[in-house]
XYZ file of C-alpha atoms in Angstrom:
340
model
C 16.258 -11.516 -23.652
C 14.292 -12.811 -20.621
C 11.196 -13.864 -20.156
C 8.596 -12.494 -17.793
C 7.349 -15.403 -15.054
C 3.795 -13.534 -15.777
C 3.149 -14.453 -19.742
C 0.481 -16.178 -20.471
C -0.106 -19.453 -21.914
C -0.793 -18.538 -25.681
C 2.132 -15.775 -24.908
C 4.333 -18.759 -24.012
C 3.781 -20.924 -26.367
C 4.152 -18.454 -29.541
C 7.310 -17.393 -27.514
C 9.092 -20.959 -27.650
C 8.501 -21.510 -30.716
C 10.142 -18.156 -32.094
C 13.098 -19.154 -30.275
C 12.919 -22.586 -31.695
C 12.344 -21.387 -35.085
C 15.028 -18.626 -35.109
C 17.570 -21.175 -32.996
C 21.041 -21.635 -35.438
C 23.751 -23.591 -34.673
C 26.520 -22.695 -32.819
C 29.624 -21.164 -34.580
C 32.583 -22.991 -33.691
C 34.880 -20.325 -35.109
C 33.423 -17.123 -33.661
C 33.008 -16.609 -30.124
C 30.006 -14.150 -30.077
C 27.743 -15.859 -31.787
C 28.459 -19.494 -29.623
C 27.632 -16.990 -26.459
C 24.312 -15.926 -28.418
C 23.384 -19.897 -29.546
C 23.671 -21.243 -25.674
C 21.774 -17.440 -24.585
C 18.874 -19.257 -27.086
C 19.169 -22.367 -25.991
C 18.876 -20.983 -22.363
C 15.842 -19.083 -23.350
C 14.347 -22.090 -24.657
C 14.722 -24.188 -21.762
C 13.191 -21.464 -19.513
C 10.270 -21.221 -21.435
C 10.016 -24.990 -21.869
C 10.118 -25.574 -18.028
C 7.482 -22.543 -18.117
C 4.675 -23.909 -20.383
C 5.342 -27.285 -18.749
C 4.675 -25.905 -14.922
C 1.502 -24.218 -17.091
C 0.686 -27.748 -18.723
C 0.225 -28.806 -14.830
C -1.752 -25.746 -13.511
C -5.322 -27.969 -13.803
C -4.094 -31.828 -13.638
C -1.069 -31.510 -10.577
C -2.249 -31.073 -7.030
C -3.668 -27.702 -5.961
C -1.498 -27.492 -2.540
C 1.774 -27.968 -4.529
C 0.952 -25.589 -7.065
C -0.064 -23.020 -4.586
C 3.529 -23.703 -2.448
C 5.716 -23.480 -5.452
C 3.633 -20.491 -6.397
C 4.354 -18.735 -3.504
C 7.950 -19.150 -3.404
C 8.146 -17.726 -6.932
C 6.440 -14.323 -5.169
C 8.740 -15.343 -2.739
C 12.169 -15.204 -4.830
C 10.868 -12.453 -6.320
C 9.885 -10.013 -3.420
C 13.866 -10.755 -2.424
C 15.892 -10.115 -5.634
C 13.439 -6.739 -5.763
C 14.647 -5.735 -1.911
C 18.312 -6.571 -2.983
C 18.219 -9.907 -1.252
C 20.200 -12.091 -3.799
C 21.614 -14.671 -1.636
C 18.727 -15.881 -0.013
C 16.642 -15.575 -2.929
C 19.604 -18.441 -5.233
C 19.689 -20.208 -2.305
C 15.421 -20.666 -2.309
C 15.226 -21.104 -6.125
C 17.829 -23.655 -5.655
C 16.650 -25.534 -2.708
C 12.597 -25.479 -4.170
C 14.076 -26.751 -7.689
C 12.379 -23.908 -9.369
C 16.029 -22.078 -11.185
C 14.111 -22.097 -14.725
C 10.946 -20.034 -13.399
C 12.340 -17.239 -11.325
C 14.651 -14.515 -13.143
C 17.966 -14.665 -10.822
C 19.855 -14.486 -13.230
C 18.605 -11.693 -14.636
C 18.083 -9.352 -11.590
C 21.897 -10.311 -10.901
C 22.857 -7.959 -13.448
C 20.648 -5.268 -13.020
C 22.832 -5.505 -8.949
C 25.557 -4.514 -10.940
C 23.944 -1.304 -12.222
C 22.318 -0.634 -8.967
C 26.156 -1.504 -6.978
C 27.710 0.762 -9.499
C 24.986 3.534 -8.689
C 25.237 3.842 -4.752
C 28.956 4.295 -5.701
C 28.470 7.140 -7.818
C 29.360 5.018 -10.708
C 27.778 6.330 -13.511
C 29.450 4.205 -16.158
C 27.753 1.000 -15.499
C 24.493 2.706 -16.242
C 25.607 3.870 -19.591
C 26.530 0.999 -20.405
C 23.422 -0.947 -19.853
C 21.663 1.671 -21.661
C 24.036 1.539 -25.036
C 23.175 -2.137 -24.542
C 19.374 -1.371 -24.196
C 19.144 1.757 -26.229
C 16.128 0.402 -28.711
C 14.133 -0.751 -26.311
C 14.439 1.978 -23.777
C 13.830 4.657 -26.905
C 10.925 2.887 -27.557
C 9.545 3.162 -24.030
C 10.445 7.275 -24.511
C 13.040 6.900 -21.584
C 14.370 9.809 -20.162
C 16.937 7.501 -17.631
C 20.250 7.731 -19.978
C 19.362 12.002 -19.732
C 19.150 11.898 -15.722
C 22.580 10.422 -15.997
C 24.061 12.682 -18.071
C 22.537 15.780 -15.709
C 24.179 13.922 -12.663
C 27.235 13.319 -13.970
C 27.389 16.721 -15.211
C 26.788 17.740 -11.963
C 29.921 16.228 -10.565
C 31.737 18.336 -13.127
C 30.362 21.731 -11.935
C 30.696 20.130 -8.198
C 34.254 19.709 -8.879
C 34.598 22.652 -9.989
C 35.763 21.196 -13.317
C 33.393 24.213 -14.952
C 35.385 23.694 -18.915
C 35.068 20.306 -18.646
C 31.293 20.364 -17.816
C 31.370 22.936 -20.366
C 32.525 20.629 -23.023
C 30.805 17.891 -21.725
C 27.147 19.498 -22.030
C 28.163 20.643 -25.715
C 28.597 16.827 -26.294
C 26.139 14.812 -24.375
C 23.470 17.143 -23.154
C 22.907 19.478 -26.200
C 21.586 16.449 -28.153
C 18.898 16.197 -25.705
C 17.294 19.758 -26.018
C 14.691 19.601 -28.500
C 12.768 17.390 -26.097
C 14.112 18.193 -22.621
C 14.505 21.811 -23.079
C 13.939 23.464 -19.559
C 15.507 20.621 -17.881
C 19.093 21.521 -19.808
C 18.142 25.291 -18.925
C 17.773 24.777 -15.382
C 21.317 21.952 -14.821
C 23.137 24.319 -16.776
C 22.381 27.214 -14.187
C 24.543 25.146 -12.208
C 27.663 26.538 -13.476
C 26.177 30.100 -11.942
C 24.241 28.942 -9.274
C 27.456 26.095 -7.971
C 27.027 24.055 -5.210
C 27.503 25.997 -2.525
C 23.848 28.356 -3.576
C 20.679 28.685 -1.447
C 18.339 28.444 -3.770
C 16.832 25.532 -4.416
C 16.263 25.430 -7.466
C 19.647 24.439 -7.700
C 20.389 23.398 -4.996
C 18.477 20.164 -4.923
C 20.224 19.631 -8.002
C 23.717 18.808 -5.612
C 22.205 17.148 -3.087
C 23.352 12.890 -2.355
C 19.692 11.700 -2.631
C 19.713 12.361 -6.206
C 21.877 9.079 -6.595
C 19.312 7.653 -4.647
C 16.788 8.444 -6.970
C 18.619 7.067 -10.186
C 18.689 4.296 -7.984
C 14.540 3.961 -8.029
C 14.436 5.552 -12.040
C 16.895 3.021 -12.984
C 14.739 0.090 -11.341
C 11.323 1.183 -13.061
C 13.023 1.875 -16.274
C 14.482 -1.947 -15.315
C 11.078 -3.558 -14.626
C 9.316 -2.473 -17.796
C 11.665 -3.485 -20.133
C 11.362 -6.985 -18.636
C 7.485 -6.312 -18.648
C 7.589 -6.775 -15.182
C 5.133 -5.043 -12.409
C 6.886 -2.246 -11.027
C 5.423 -3.432 -7.948
C 6.756 -6.618 -5.987
C 4.063 -9.815 -6.175
C 4.029 -10.349 -2.849
C 2.656 -7.005 -1.758
C 0.063 -7.111 -4.270
C -1.231 -9.947 -3.052
C -0.907 -8.760 0.017
C -2.612 -5.618 -1.323
C -5.695 -7.296 -3.133
C -6.552 -9.194 0.832
C -5.908 -5.740 2.807
C -8.172 -4.015 0.414
C -11.121 -6.632 1.807
C -10.338 -5.682 5.228
C -9.542 -1.819 5.740
C -12.607 0.242 7.247
C -11.942 3.658 9.024
C -12.328 2.017 12.483
C -9.422 0.072 11.432
C -7.590 3.332 9.966
C -7.901 4.849 13.181
C -5.613 2.373 15.060
C -8.548 0.991 16.803
C -7.927 -2.889 15.212
C -7.814 -5.686 17.251
C -4.250 -7.591 17.542
C -6.077 -10.560 15.504
C -6.415 -8.157 12.361
C -3.467 -7.764 10.574
C -4.237 -4.148 9.930
C -3.158 -4.330 13.604
C 0.288 -3.849 12.555
C 2.864 -0.890 10.893
C 4.056 -2.650 8.160
C 0.366 -3.828 6.698
C -1.106 -0.475 7.800
C 1.251 1.447 5.136
C 0.812 -1.069 2.664
C -2.850 -0.464 2.721
C -2.538 3.037 2.838
C -2.924 3.814 -0.621
C -6.070 1.418 -0.901
C -9.511 2.566 -0.457
C -11.915 1.466 2.137
C -13.733 -1.755 1.945
C -17.614 -0.939 0.640
C -18.913 -2.907 3.502
C -17.943 -1.185 6.575
C -19.842 -3.713 8.917
C -19.537 -6.931 9.151
C -22.852 -9.493 8.740
C -23.524 -12.290 10.380
C -25.254 -15.503 8.517
C -26.048 -18.424 9.992
C -24.504 -22.103 9.195
C -27.867 -23.624 9.430
C -30.743 -21.866 9.272
C -28.773 -19.293 6.112
C -30.633 -16.319 7.433
C -28.959 -13.316 9.601
C -27.571 -13.325 12.916
C -28.747 -9.956 14.670
C -30.636 -8.876 17.936
C -33.510 -10.336 17.240
C -31.799 -13.310 16.064
C -28.323 -13.519 18.383
C -25.920 -15.697 17.936
C -24.326 -18.425 20.376
C -21.121 -20.074 20.352
C -20.564 -23.967 21.079
C -17.922 -25.652 23.217
C -15.971 -26.262 20.020
C -16.048 -22.039 18.723
C -18.641 -22.639 15.559
C -21.387 -20.157 16.147
C -24.554 -20.721 15.217
C -28.133 -18.619 15.319
C -29.952 -18.991 18.570
C -33.273 -19.852 16.185
C -31.373 -22.697 14.641
C -29.965 -23.978 17.768
C -33.937 -23.474 19.716
C -35.620 -25.656 17.537
C -32.408 -28.495 16.812
C -33.008 -28.295 20.771
C -36.556 -28.937 20.640
C -36.132 -32.335 18.346
C -33.218 -33.355 19.903
C -34.632 -33.529 23.257
C -32.557 -30.982 24.450
C -29.319 -31.786 22.759
C -27.526 -29.646 20.227
C -25.517 -31.702 17.499
C -22.830 -29.319 15.358
C -23.114 -29.829 11.216
C -19.632 -29.468 10.923
C -17.730 -31.605 13.333
C -20.447 -33.989 14.815
C -20.141 -32.829 18.542
C -23.164 -33.137 20.609
C -23.975 -30.805 23.583
C -26.300 -29.040 25.543
C -27.970 -25.514 25.109
C -27.171 -23.976 28.275
C -23.626 -25.325 26.774
C -23.890 -22.163 23.723
C -22.462 -19.251 25.049
C -25.054 -15.772 23.630
C -22.163 -13.796 21.536
C -22.772 -10.499 21.133
C -21.951 -8.408 18.078
C -20.800 -5.326 18.899
């Protein structure tokens, strides 16, 4: 059993207590029980490591905590993008093997690789191993795999085998997926050379890509993971505050993250920020800076309102002292900035 990395502290404690209480002594006469005991011990170790990590959240160094969190997010992204070796190396060098789920993704890699090689058996075996949990989530992954295997028999013109296969493996799904079952069995008549779009699509090569995507979705749900990588979610949380109609038109300055195609793609499904126009507030007077009270830029780069700088200049004999850095300059050295 894999323990999701995003569980709450209470959930982790309860899970760890359950594993500790239910753990059994290994039976040297039963290899399967020994293997099960080792797996339980591994999960207890991971729960303990994650609990210890949560315990240091308030007591530890914030910068160190955020650095570790970022590395976990990066490992999660690499594993989802199939950069397994790089993810394992980062987890090892950072000492966070117990805080990430590398081994679980490596098990999924075997199924993904087999589907990309147009092999169904490993995926079906995975479905059999997780049958009860997939049934609870009303997964149709196994049905889709069976459909693909049936279609491959039809494509190979093994019609008798295809009919026997449909009777044995597809017929039991008739009660819940009758329309899809009727559609796929009709390929016995239309064959792979058909020009009818309804059936032609079943023979296309991208059906294997759809199976890979479907397996990944079921895999994430089964282990309580987010469907999107955590890195995407965190980036979108920031991009949604920056997205405006002005940026979507491709008029962003180079300093804006949305000027890059990758960020624009991430922000595409996000709503526009509620505030389309920025407001500048003076750090000194807390008043709004506008055309009546324009901003002025000090030589050190900090910006304050003209009203605040004039008052400071009168009190200090024409000198301006930056309240943030302590730098001193003349009022004439402050350049006026224009709000567009």
